[in-house]
PDB file of C-alpha atoms in Angstrom:
ATOM      1  CA  UNK K   1       0.000   0.000   0.000  1.00 82.00           C
ATOM      2  CA  UNK K   2       1.004   3.645  -0.281  1.00 90.00           C
ATOM      3  CA  UNK K   3       3.791   5.015   1.870  1.00 94.00           C
ATOM      4  CA  UNK K   4       3.135   8.248   3.763  1.00 96.00           C
ATOM      5  CA  UNK K   5       5.358  10.078   1.256  1.00 96.00           C
ATOM      6  CA  UNK K   6       3.107   8.835  -1.568  1.00 95.00           C
ATOM      7  CA  UNK K   7      -0.115   9.529   0.375  1.00 95.00           C
ATOM      8  CA  UNK K   8       0.895  13.163   1.023  1.00 96.00           C
ATOM      9  CA  UNK K   9       2.318  13.847  -2.442  1.00 96.00           C
ATOM     10  CA  UNK K  10       0.967  16.970  -4.117  1.00 96.00           C
ATOM     11  CA  UNK K  11       1.715  18.716  -7.399  1.00 97.00           C
ATOM     12  CA  UNK K  12       1.623  22.494  -7.828  1.00 98.00           C
ATOM     13  CA  UNK K  13      -0.623  23.429 -10.775  1.00 98.00           C
ATOM     14  CA  UNK K  14      -0.696  27.178 -10.177  1.00 97.00           C
ATOM     15  CA  UNK K  15       0.581  29.574  -7.535  1.00 97.00           C
ATOM     16  CA  UNK K  16      -2.126  28.536  -5.025  1.00 98.00           C
ATOM     17  CA  UNK K  17      -3.644  25.486  -6.735  1.00 98.00           C
ATOM     18  CA  UNK K  18      -2.393  21.958  -6.019  1.00 98.00           C
ATOM     19  CA  UNK K  19      -3.336  18.423  -6.994  1.00 98.00           C
ATOM     20  CA  UNK K  20      -3.068  15.565  -4.505  1.00 97.00           C
ATOM     21  CA  UNK K  21      -2.128  12.080  -5.615  1.00 92.00           C
ATOM     22  CA  UNK K  22      -4.669   9.251  -5.583  1.00 93.00           C
ATOM     23  CA  UNK K  23      -3.153   6.123  -4.088  1.00 91.00           C
ATOM     24  CA  UNK K  24      -3.927   2.425  -3.993  1.00 86.00           C
ATOM     25  CA  UNK K  25      -6.557   1.682  -1.352  1.00 88.00           C
ATOM     26  CA  UNK K  26      -9.139  -0.861  -0.252  1.00 87.00           C
ATOM     27  CA  UNK K  27     -11.465   1.860   1.051  1.00 88.00           C
ATOM     28  CA  UNK K  28     -14.708   2.788  -0.760  1.00 89.00           C
ATOM     29  CA  UNK K  29     -14.052   6.500  -0.129  1.00 91.00           C
ATOM     30  CA  UNK K  30     -10.931   8.593   0.283  1.00 93.00           C
ATOM     31  CA  UNK K  31      -9.449   8.278   3.780  1.00 93.00           C
ATOM     32  CA  UNK K  32     -10.165  11.486   5.669  1.00 94.00           C
ATOM     33  CA  UNK K  33      -6.647  11.650   7.075  1.00 95.00           C
ATOM     34  CA  UNK K  34      -5.211  11.672   3.567  1.00 96.00           C
ATOM     35  CA  UNK K  35      -7.447  14.566   2.501  1.00 97.00           C
ATOM     36  CA  UNK K  36      -6.562  16.540   5.636  1.00 97.00           C
ATOM     37  CA  UNK K  37      -2.861  15.762   5.237  1.00 97.00           C
ATOM     38  CA  UNK K  38      -2.755  16.768   1.577  1.00 98.00           C
ATOM     39  CA  UNK K  39      -4.701  19.961   2.313  1.00 98.00           C
ATOM     40  CA  UNK K  40      -2.198  20.852   5.031  1.00 98.00           C
ATOM     41  CA  UNK K  41       0.764  20.146   2.738  1.00 98.00           C
ATOM     42  CA  UNK K  42      -0.844  22.492   0.173  1.00 98.00           C
ATOM     43  CA  UNK K  43      -1.190  25.238   2.793  1.00 98.00           C
ATOM     44  CA  UNK K  44       2.409  24.728   3.960  1.00 97.00           C
ATOM     45  CA  UNK K  45       3.657  25.239   0.393  1.00 97.00           C
ATOM     46  CA  UNK K  46       2.293  28.816   0.434  1.00 98.00           C
ATOM     47  CA  UNK K  47       3.844  29.878   3.769  1.00 97.00           C
ATOM     48  CA  UNK K  48       7.322  31.186   4.582  1.00 96.00           C
ATOM     49  CA  UNK K  49       9.389  28.393   6.232  1.00 94.00           C
ATOM     50  CA  UNK K  50       9.898  30.419   9.422  1.00 95.00           C
ATOM     51  CA  UNK K  51       6.215  29.839  10.272  1.00 97.00           C
ATOM     52  CA  UNK K  52       5.169  26.515  11.821  1.00 96.00           C
ATOM     53  CA  UNK K  53       1.679  25.006  11.831  1.00 97.00           C
ATOM     54  CA  UNK K  54       0.028  25.398  15.230  1.00 97.00           C
ATOM     55  CA  UNK K  55      -3.612  24.551  14.458  1.00 98.00           C
ATOM     56  CA  UNK K  56      -6.056  23.358  11.825  1.00 98.00           C
ATOM     57  CA  UNK K  57      -9.836  23.101  11.656  1.00 98.00           C
ATOM     58  CA  UNK K  58     -11.420  21.013   8.916  1.00 98.00           C
ATOM     59  CA  UNK K  59     -14.855  19.839   7.741  1.00 98.00           C
ATOM     60  CA  UNK K  60     -15.475  16.695   5.715  1.00 97.00           C
ATOM     61  CA  UNK K  61     -18.253  17.779   3.359  1.00 97.00           C
ATOM     62  CA  UNK K  62     -18.627  14.874   0.918  1.00 96.00           C
ATOM     63  CA  UNK K  63     -17.060  11.428   0.553  1.00 93.00           C
ATOM     64  CA  UNK K  64     -14.099  11.542  -1.834  1.00 94.00           C
ATOM     65  CA  UNK K  65     -13.553   9.147  -4.713  1.00 95.00           C
ATOM     66  CA  UNK K  66     -10.256   7.361  -3.920  1.00 93.00           C
ATOM     67  CA  UNK K  67      -9.605   6.595  -7.595  1.00 93.00           C
ATOM     68  CA  UNK K  68      -9.524  10.322  -8.482  1.00 95.00           C
ATOM     69  CA  UNK K  69      -6.991  12.979  -7.448  1.00 96.00           C
ATOM     70  CA  UNK K  70      -8.196  15.884  -5.325  1.00 97.00           C
ATOM     71  CA  UNK K  71      -7.482  19.495  -6.297  1.00 98.00           C
ATOM     72  CA  UNK K  72      -6.719  21.910  -3.434  1.00 98.00           C
ATOM     73  CA  UNK K  73      -7.434  25.635  -3.717  1.00 98.00           C
ATOM     74  CA  UNK K  74      -5.491  27.715  -1.183  1.00 98.00           C
ATOM     75  CA  UNK K  75      -6.611  31.197  -0.075  1.00 98.00           C
ATOM     76  CA  UNK K  76      -4.049  33.468   1.610  1.00 98.00           C
ATOM     77  CA  UNK K  77      -6.260  34.921   4.335  1.00 98.00           C
ATOM     78  CA  UNK K  78      -3.607  36.741   6.352  1.00 97.00           C
ATOM     79  CA  UNK K  79       0.162  37.185   6.532  1.00 97.00           C
ATOM     80  CA  UNK K  80       1.189  38.894   9.766  1.00 96.00           C
ATOM     81  CA  UNK K  81       4.424  39.311  11.718  1.00 95.00           C
ATOM     82  CA  UNK K  82       3.650  36.452  14.139  1.00 97.00           C
ATOM     83  CA  UNK K  83       0.772  34.543  12.551  1.00 98.00           C
ATOM     84  CA  UNK K  84      -0.483  33.736   9.099  1.00 97.00           C
ATOM     85  CA  UNK K  85      -3.668  31.965   8.056  1.00 98.00           C
ATOM     86  CA  UNK K  86      -4.665  29.852   5.074  1.00 98.00           C
ATOM     87  CA  UNK K  87      -7.997  28.438   3.945  1.00 98.00           C
ATOM     88  CA  UNK K  88      -7.942  25.319   1.756  1.00 98.00           C
ATOM     89  CA  UNK K  89     -10.776  23.714  -0.207  1.00 98.00           C
ATOM     90  CA  UNK K  90     -10.441  20.192  -1.586  1.00 98.00           C
ATOM     91  CA  UNK K  91     -12.397  19.681  -4.811  1.00 98.00           C
ATOM     92  CA  UNK K  92     -13.435  16.658  -6.887  1.00 97.00           C
ATOM     93  CA  UNK K  93     -15.694  16.862  -9.971  1.00 96.00           C
ATOM     94  CA  UNK K  94     -16.316  20.558  -9.312  1.00 96.00           C
ATOM     95  CA  UNK K  95     -17.653  19.984  -5.780  1.00 97.00           C
ATOM     96  CA  UNK K  96     -16.003  20.699  -2.445  1.00 98.00           C
ATOM     97  CA  UNK K  97     -15.339  17.531  -0.449  1.00 97.00           C
ATOM     98  CA  UNK K  98     -13.261  19.147   2.333  1.00 98.00           C
ATOM     99  CA  UNK K  99     -12.519  22.585   3.686  1.00 98.00           C
ATOM    100  CA  UNK K 100      -9.861  23.564   6.201  1.00 98.00           C
ATOM    101  CA  UNK K 101      -8.434  26.615   7.918  1.00 98.00           C
ATOM    102  CA  UNK K 102      -4.818  26.363   9.078  1.00 98.00           C
ATOM    103  CA  UNK K 103      -2.913  28.823  11.257  1.00 98.00           C
ATOM    104  CA  UNK K 104       0.865  29.249  11.393  1.00 98.00           C
ATOM    105  CA  UNK K 105       3.000  30.888  14.097  1.00 98.00           C
ATOM    106  CA  UNK K 106       6.638  31.945  14.249  1.00 96.00           C
ATOM    107  CA  UNK K 107       6.833  30.937  17.948  1.00 91.00           C
ATOM    108  CA  UNK K 108       7.298  33.215  20.968  1.00 94.00           C
ATOM    109  CA  UNK K 109       8.529  33.008  24.573  1.00 94.00           C
ATOM    110  CA  UNK K 110       5.951  32.583  27.361  1.00 95.00           C
ATOM    111  CA  UNK K 111       4.772  30.523  30.353  1.00 97.00           C
ATOM    112  CA  UNK K 112       5.030  26.727  30.095  1.00 96.00           C
ATOM    113  CA  UNK K 113       2.874  23.941  31.585  1.00 97.00           C
ATOM    114  CA  UNK K 114       1.170  20.723  30.486  1.00 97.00           C
ATOM    115  CA  UNK K 115      -0.927  17.810  31.763  1.00 96.00           C
ATOM    116  CA  UNK K 116       0.853  14.681  32.912  1.00 96.00           C
ATOM    117  CA  UNK K 117       0.896  11.703  30.585  1.00 96.00           C
ATOM    118  CA  UNK K 118      -1.381   8.909  31.863  1.00 95.00           C
ATOM    119  CA  UNK K 119       0.218   5.783  33.266  1.00 94.00           C
ATOM    120  CA  UNK K 120      -0.080   3.140  30.547  1.00 95.00           C
ATOM    121  CA  UNK K 121       1.899   0.051  29.540  1.00 96.00           C
ATOM    122  CA  UNK K 122       4.782   0.925  27.196  1.00 96.00           C
ATOM    123  CA  UNK K 123       4.337   0.031  23.524  1.00 96.00           C
ATOM    124  CA  UNK K 124       6.997  -2.662  23.662  1.00 95.00           C
ATOM    125  CA  UNK K 125       4.814  -4.585  26.156  1.00 94.00           C
ATOM    126  CA  UNK K 126       1.868  -4.665  23.741  1.00 94.00           C
ATOM    127  CA  UNK K 127       1.418  -6.815  20.625  1.00 89.00           C
ATOM    128  CA  UNK K 128       1.517  -5.359  17.136  1.00 85.00           C
ATOM    129  CA  UNK K 129      -2.040  -5.049  15.787  1.00 78.00           C
ATOM    130  CA  UNK K 130      -0.990  -7.058  12.738  1.00 70.00           C
ATOM    131  CA  UNK K 131      -0.629 -10.115  14.984  1.00 71.00           C
ATOM    132  CA  UNK K 132      -3.804  -9.697  17.050  1.00 68.00           C
ATOM    133  CA  UNK K 133      -6.613  -8.569  14.753  1.00 65.00           C
ATOM    134  CA  UNK K 134      -9.430 -10.941  13.886  1.00 65.00           C
ATOM    135  CA  UNK K 135      -9.325 -12.188  10.270  1.00 64.00           C
ATOM    136  CA  UNK K 136     -12.235  -9.959   9.258  1.00 60.00           C
ATOM    137  CA  UNK K 137     -10.255  -6.887  10.425  1.00 66.00           C
ATOM    138  CA  UNK K 138      -6.909  -7.716   8.828  1.00 70.00           C
ATOM    139  CA  UNK K 139      -7.774  -5.566   5.802  1.00 72.00           C
ATOM    140  CA  UNK K 140      -7.227  -2.520   8.037  1.00 73.00           C
ATOM    141  CA  UNK K 141      -3.638  -3.535   8.736  1.00 74.00           C
ATOM    142  CA  UNK K 142      -3.040  -4.122   5.038  1.00 80.00           C
ATOM    143  CA  UNK K 143      -4.383  -0.621   4.339  1.00 83.00           C
ATOM    144  CA  UNK K 144      -2.015   0.923   6.903  1.00 86.00           C
ATOM    145  CA  UNK K 145       0.785  -1.649   6.784  1.00 90.00           C
ATOM    146  CA  UNK K 146       3.440   1.067   7.196  1.00 93.00           C
ATOM    147  CA  UNK K 147       2.087   1.984  10.644  1.00 94.00           C
ATOM    148  CA  UNK K 148       2.788   0.137  13.882  1.00 94.00           C
ATOM    149  CA  UNK K 149      -0.435   0.465  15.924  1.00 93.00           C
ATOM    150  CA  UNK K 150      -0.782  -1.030  19.411  1.00 94.00           C
ATOM    151  CA  UNK K 151      -4.028  -0.601  21.348  1.00 93.00           C
ATOM    152  CA  UNK K 152      -3.912  -0.692  25.140  1.00 95.00           C
ATOM    153  CA  UNK K 153      -6.259  -3.499  26.350  1.00 93.00           C
ATOM    154  CA  UNK K 154      -9.416  -2.130  28.027  1.00 91.00           C
ATOM    155  CA  UNK K 155      -8.458  -3.609  31.385  1.00 92.00           C
ATOM    156  CA  UNK K 156      -5.117  -1.740  31.295  1.00 93.00           C
ATOM    157  CA  UNK K 157      -6.456   1.666  30.202  1.00 93.00           C
ATOM    158  CA  UNK K 158      -5.780   4.443  32.727  1.00 87.00           C
ATOM    159  CA  UNK K 159      -9.322   5.371  33.833  1.00 89.00           C
ATOM    160  CA  UNK K 160     -10.311   8.891  34.830  1.00 89.00           C
ATOM    161  CA  UNK K 161     -13.372   9.366  37.038  1.00 90.00           C
ATOM    162  CA  UNK K 162     -16.456  10.644  35.271  1.00 91.00           C
ATOM    163  CA  UNK K 163     -15.280   9.988  31.692  1.00 90.00           C
ATOM    164  CA  UNK K 164     -17.859   8.120  29.655  1.00 93.00           C
ATOM    165  CA  UNK K 165     -15.645   6.329  27.137  1.00 94.00           C
ATOM    166  CA  UNK K 166     -11.851   6.023  26.880  1.00 95.00           C
ATOM    167  CA  UNK K 167      -9.329   4.381  24.581  1.00 96.00           C
ATOM    168  CA  UNK K 168      -5.524   4.531  24.383  1.00 96.00           C
ATOM    169  CA  UNK K 169      -3.417   3.675  21.354  1.00 96.00           C
ATOM    170  CA  UNK K 170       0.351   3.716  20.769  1.00 97.00           C
ATOM    171  CA  UNK K 171       1.429   4.311  17.176  1.00 96.00           C
ATOM    172  CA  UNK K 172       4.433   5.205  15.031  1.00 97.00           C
ATOM    173  CA  UNK K 173       5.445   5.121  11.396  1.00 97.00           C
ATOM    174  CA  UNK K 174       7.515   1.976  10.837  1.00 95.00           C
ATOM    175  CA  UNK K 175      10.186   3.540   8.610  1.00 96.00           C
ATOM    176  CA  UNK K 176      12.521   6.546   9.092  1.00 97.00           C
ATOM    177  CA  UNK K 177      10.998   9.804   7.891  1.00 97.00           C
ATOM    178  CA  UNK K 178      12.667  13.025   6.659  1.00 96.00           C
ATOM    179  CA  UNK K 179      13.884  15.417   9.351  1.00 96.00           C
ATOM    180  CA  UNK K 180      11.657  18.290   8.172  1.00 95.00           C
ATOM    181  CA  UNK K 181       9.388  19.096  11.194  1.00 95.00           C
ATOM    182  CA  UNK K 182       6.546  20.176   8.906  1.00 95.00           C
ATOM    183  CA  UNK K 183       6.530  16.752   7.263  1.00 96.00           C
ATOM    184  CA  UNK K 184       5.997  15.167  10.690  1.00 97.00           C
ATOM    185  CA  UNK K 185       3.146  17.607  11.378  1.00 97.00           C
ATOM    186  CA  UNK K 186       1.440  16.680   8.093  1.00 97.00           C
ATOM    187  CA  UNK K 187       2.041  12.989   8.819  1.00 97.00           C
ATOM    188  CA  UNK K 188       0.364  13.351  12.221  1.00 97.00           C
ATOM    189  CA  UNK K 189      -2.562  15.175  10.606  1.00 97.00           C
ATOM    190  CA  UNK K 190      -2.945  12.097   8.367  1.00 96.00           C
ATOM    191  CA  UNK K 191      -2.721   9.662  11.287  1.00 95.00           C
ATOM    192  CA  UNK K 192      -4.902  11.614  13.733  1.00 95.00           C
ATOM    193  CA  UNK K 193      -8.093  10.595  11.890  1.00 93.00           C
ATOM    194  CA  UNK K 194      -7.283   6.916  12.454  1.00 91.00           C
ATOM    195  CA  UNK K 195      -8.770   5.099  15.515  1.00 91.00           C
ATOM    196  CA  UNK K 196     -10.166   8.295  17.104  1.00 94.00           C
ATOM    197  CA  UNK K 197     -13.829   7.692  16.272  1.00 94.00           C
ATOM    198  CA  UNK K 198     -13.374   4.196  17.700  1.00 92.00           C
ATOM    199  CA  UNK K 199     -13.222   5.722  21.181  1.00 94.00           C
ATOM    200  CA  UNK K 200     -16.962   6.401  20.848  1.00 94.00           C
ATOM    201  CA  UNK K 201     -17.671   2.698  20.237  1.00 93.00           C
ATOM    202  CA  UNK K 202     -15.897   1.361  23.342  1.00 92.00           C
ATOM    203  CA  UNK K 203     -19.201   1.140  25.231  1.00 90.00           C
ATOM    204  CA  UNK K 204     -21.144  -0.093  22.177  1.00 92.00           C
ATOM    205  CA  UNK K 205     -18.876  -2.722  20.568  1.00 86.00           C
ATOM    206  CA  UNK K 206     -21.672  -4.866  19.132  1.00 87.00           C
ATOM    207  CA  UNK K 207     -23.998  -2.088  17.989  1.00 90.00           C
ATOM    208  CA  UNK K 208     -23.866  -1.696  14.180  1.00 90.00           C
ATOM    209  CA  UNK K 209     -23.304   1.899  13.095  1.00 92.00           C
ATOM    210  CA  UNK K 210     -22.487   3.864   9.972  1.00 91.00           C
ATOM    211  CA  UNK K 211     -19.289   5.778  10.776  1.00 92.00           C
ATOM    212  CA  UNK K 212     -17.671   8.831   9.178  1.00 92.00           C
ATOM    213  CA  UNK K 213     -15.647  11.850  10.278  1.00 94.00           C
ATOM    214  CA  UNK K 214     -17.609  15.100  10.167  1.00 95.00           C
ATOM    215  CA  UNK K 215     -15.115  17.688  11.382  1.00 96.00           C
ATOM    216  CA  UNK K 216     -11.595  17.652  12.765  1.00 96.00           C
ATOM    217  CA  UNK K 217      -9.511  20.140  14.748  1.00 98.00           C
ATOM    218  CA  UNK K 218      -5.864  19.844  15.817  1.00 98.00           C
ATOM    219  CA  UNK K 219      -3.382  21.886  17.813  1.00 98.00           C
ATOM    220  CA  UNK K 220       0.350  21.189  17.506  1.00 98.00           C
ATOM    221  CA  UNK K 221       1.955  22.029  20.844  1.00 97.00           C
ATOM    222  CA  UNK K 222       5.567  20.788  20.830  1.00 96.00           C
ATOM    223  CA  UNK K 223       8.023  19.288  18.328  1.00 96.00           C
ATOM    224  CA  UNK K 224       7.795  15.532  17.754  1.00 97.00           C
ATOM    225  CA  UNK K 225       8.640  12.787  15.283  1.00 98.00           C
ATOM    226  CA  UNK K 226       5.942  10.580  13.777  1.00 98.00           C
ATOM    227  CA  UNK K 227       8.446   7.737  13.310  1.00 97.00           C
ATOM    228  CA  UNK K 228       8.868   7.531  17.105  1.00 98.00           C
ATOM    229  CA  UNK K 229       6.259   6.151  19.524  1.00 98.00           C
ATOM    230  CA  UNK K 230       3.316   8.445  20.269  1.00 98.00           C
ATOM    231  CA  UNK K 231       0.491   7.739  22.725  1.00 98.00           C
ATOM    232  CA  UNK K 232      -3.006   8.713  21.532  1.00 98.00           C
ATOM    233  CA  UNK K 233      -5.028   9.155  24.755  1.00 97.00           C
ATOM    234  CA  UNK K 234      -8.604   9.257  23.470  1.00 97.00           C
ATOM    235  CA  UNK K 235     -12.032   9.848  24.961  1.00 96.00           C
ATOM    236  CA  UNK K 236     -15.622  10.340  23.856  1.00 96.00           C
ATOM    237  CA  UNK K 237     -17.507  12.590  26.294  1.00 96.00           C
ATOM    238  CA  UNK K 238     -20.839  12.382  24.453  1.00 96.00           C
ATOM    239  CA  UNK K 239     -22.768  10.448  21.825  1.00 95.00           C
ATOM    240  CA  UNK K 240     -26.324  11.017  20.685  1.00 95.00           C
ATOM    241  CA  UNK K 241     -28.543  11.864  17.704  1.00 95.00           C
ATOM    242  CA  UNK K 242     -26.281   9.791  15.432  1.00 95.00           C
ATOM    243  CA  UNK K 243     -23.159  11.825  16.265  1.00 96.00           C
ATOM    244  CA  UNK K 244     -20.284  11.358  18.697  1.00 96.00           C
ATOM    245  CA  UNK K 245     -17.840  13.906  20.088  1.00 97.00           C
ATOM    246  CA  UNK K 246     -14.315  12.568  20.515  1.00 97.00           C
ATOM    247  CA  UNK K 247     -11.020  14.012  21.658  1.00 97.00           C
ATOM    248  CA  UNK K 248      -7.425  12.966  21.990  1.00 97.00           C
ATOM    249  CA  UNK K 249      -4.165  14.062  23.590  1.00 98.00           C
ATOM    250  CA  UNK K 250      -0.964  12.895  21.931  1.00 98.00           C
ATOM    251  CA  UNK K 251       2.179  12.352  24.023  1.00 98.00           C
ATOM    252  CA  UNK K 252       5.649  11.193  23.066  1.00 98.00           C
ATOM    253  CA  UNK K 253       7.478   8.512  25.071  1.00 97.00           C
ATOM    254  CA  UNK K 254       9.138  11.213  27.200  1.00 97.00           C
ATOM    255  CA  UNK K 255       5.723  12.300  28.447  1.00 97.00           C
ATOM    256  CA  UNK K 256       5.627  15.558  26.467  1.00 98.00           C
ATOM    257  CA  UNK K 257       2.185  16.632  25.258  1.00 98.00           C
ATOM    258  CA  UNK K 258       2.809  17.259  21.545  1.00 98.00           C
ATOM    259  CA  UNK K 259      -0.685  17.647  20.079  1.00 98.00           C
ATOM    260  CA  UNK K 260      -4.404  17.750  20.887  1.00 98.00           C
ATOM    261  CA  UNK K 261      -7.319  16.696  18.696  1.00 98.00           C
ATOM    262  CA  UNK K 262     -11.104  17.144  18.768  1.00 98.00           C
ATOM    263  CA  UNK K 263     -13.420  15.491  16.270  1.00 97.00           C
ATOM    264  CA  UNK K 264     -17.141  14.974  15.814  1.00 97.00           C
ATOM    265  CA  UNK K 265     -18.129  11.902  13.860  1.00 95.00           C
ATOM    266  CA  UNK K 266     -21.171  10.188  12.465  1.00 95.00           C
ATOM    267  CA  UNK K 267     -22.108   6.991  14.348  1.00 94.00           C
ATOM    268  CA  UNK K 268     -25.724   6.545  13.331  1.00 94.00           C
ATOM    269  CA  UNK K 269     -27.755   3.374  13.181  1.00 92.00           C
ATOM    270  CA  UNK K 270     -27.667   2.175   9.538  1.00 89.00           C
ATOM    271  CA  UNK K 271     -30.688   3.412   7.613  1.00 82.00           C
ATOM    272  CA  UNK K 272     -33.065   0.823   6.191  1.00 71.00           C
ATOM    273  CA  UNK K 273     -32.667   0.553   2.422  1.00 43.00           C
TER     274      UNK K 273
END
């Protein structure tokens, strides 16, 4: 299957117009993480290198066709001394399938604090998902064969009082990646859409649902590498009316909080044909 370099590949067609590659996939629609990652790469290509991505907010508007490339239209909303902002629209067949705002910051000095990383088993004590998934789920590991994903067993998840639904996942890219920090940010944007909506199904494992990402927001807090272990500490504080709110904090192995994610997703009961 596609490497992350292939999945995030874009071609510049005009000053602010880009075309993302379509890659081999088993999915019936374009993976949301790939659309978000390619949109972010497009925005990065229009920003001075001294600015770093600090946040993005995206909406998945229509399912993408994975056999077709997506064209990304970038709008230069603002270029300031400390911050700059871009808006990106992903288009297929003349219709918007995704829209995203991304903000960039040069970085400043200021107060520092962060939450503590939860106490969880280290990734090396957990089995690779490729060796533990049921046969009917092995297609997922073929789709993302370049990722090492290790889910913390429910009985070993660090539980916080009052939280309705929790899930914890270690992950990393299996192969060395370029040193460019922005490439790691775009790689994490790709990966952040994976497994997160599953935190809303922890309490409903046998209930059939139609699932899809609706919107996605990320904040990049500290430098990190996506080819080193990252803990995705996930929760779903609410589900109802066919939608679920989910969130995640991403820590590196040193306990540094490197990113935060919030997503609302569709988890509705399948409609009768």
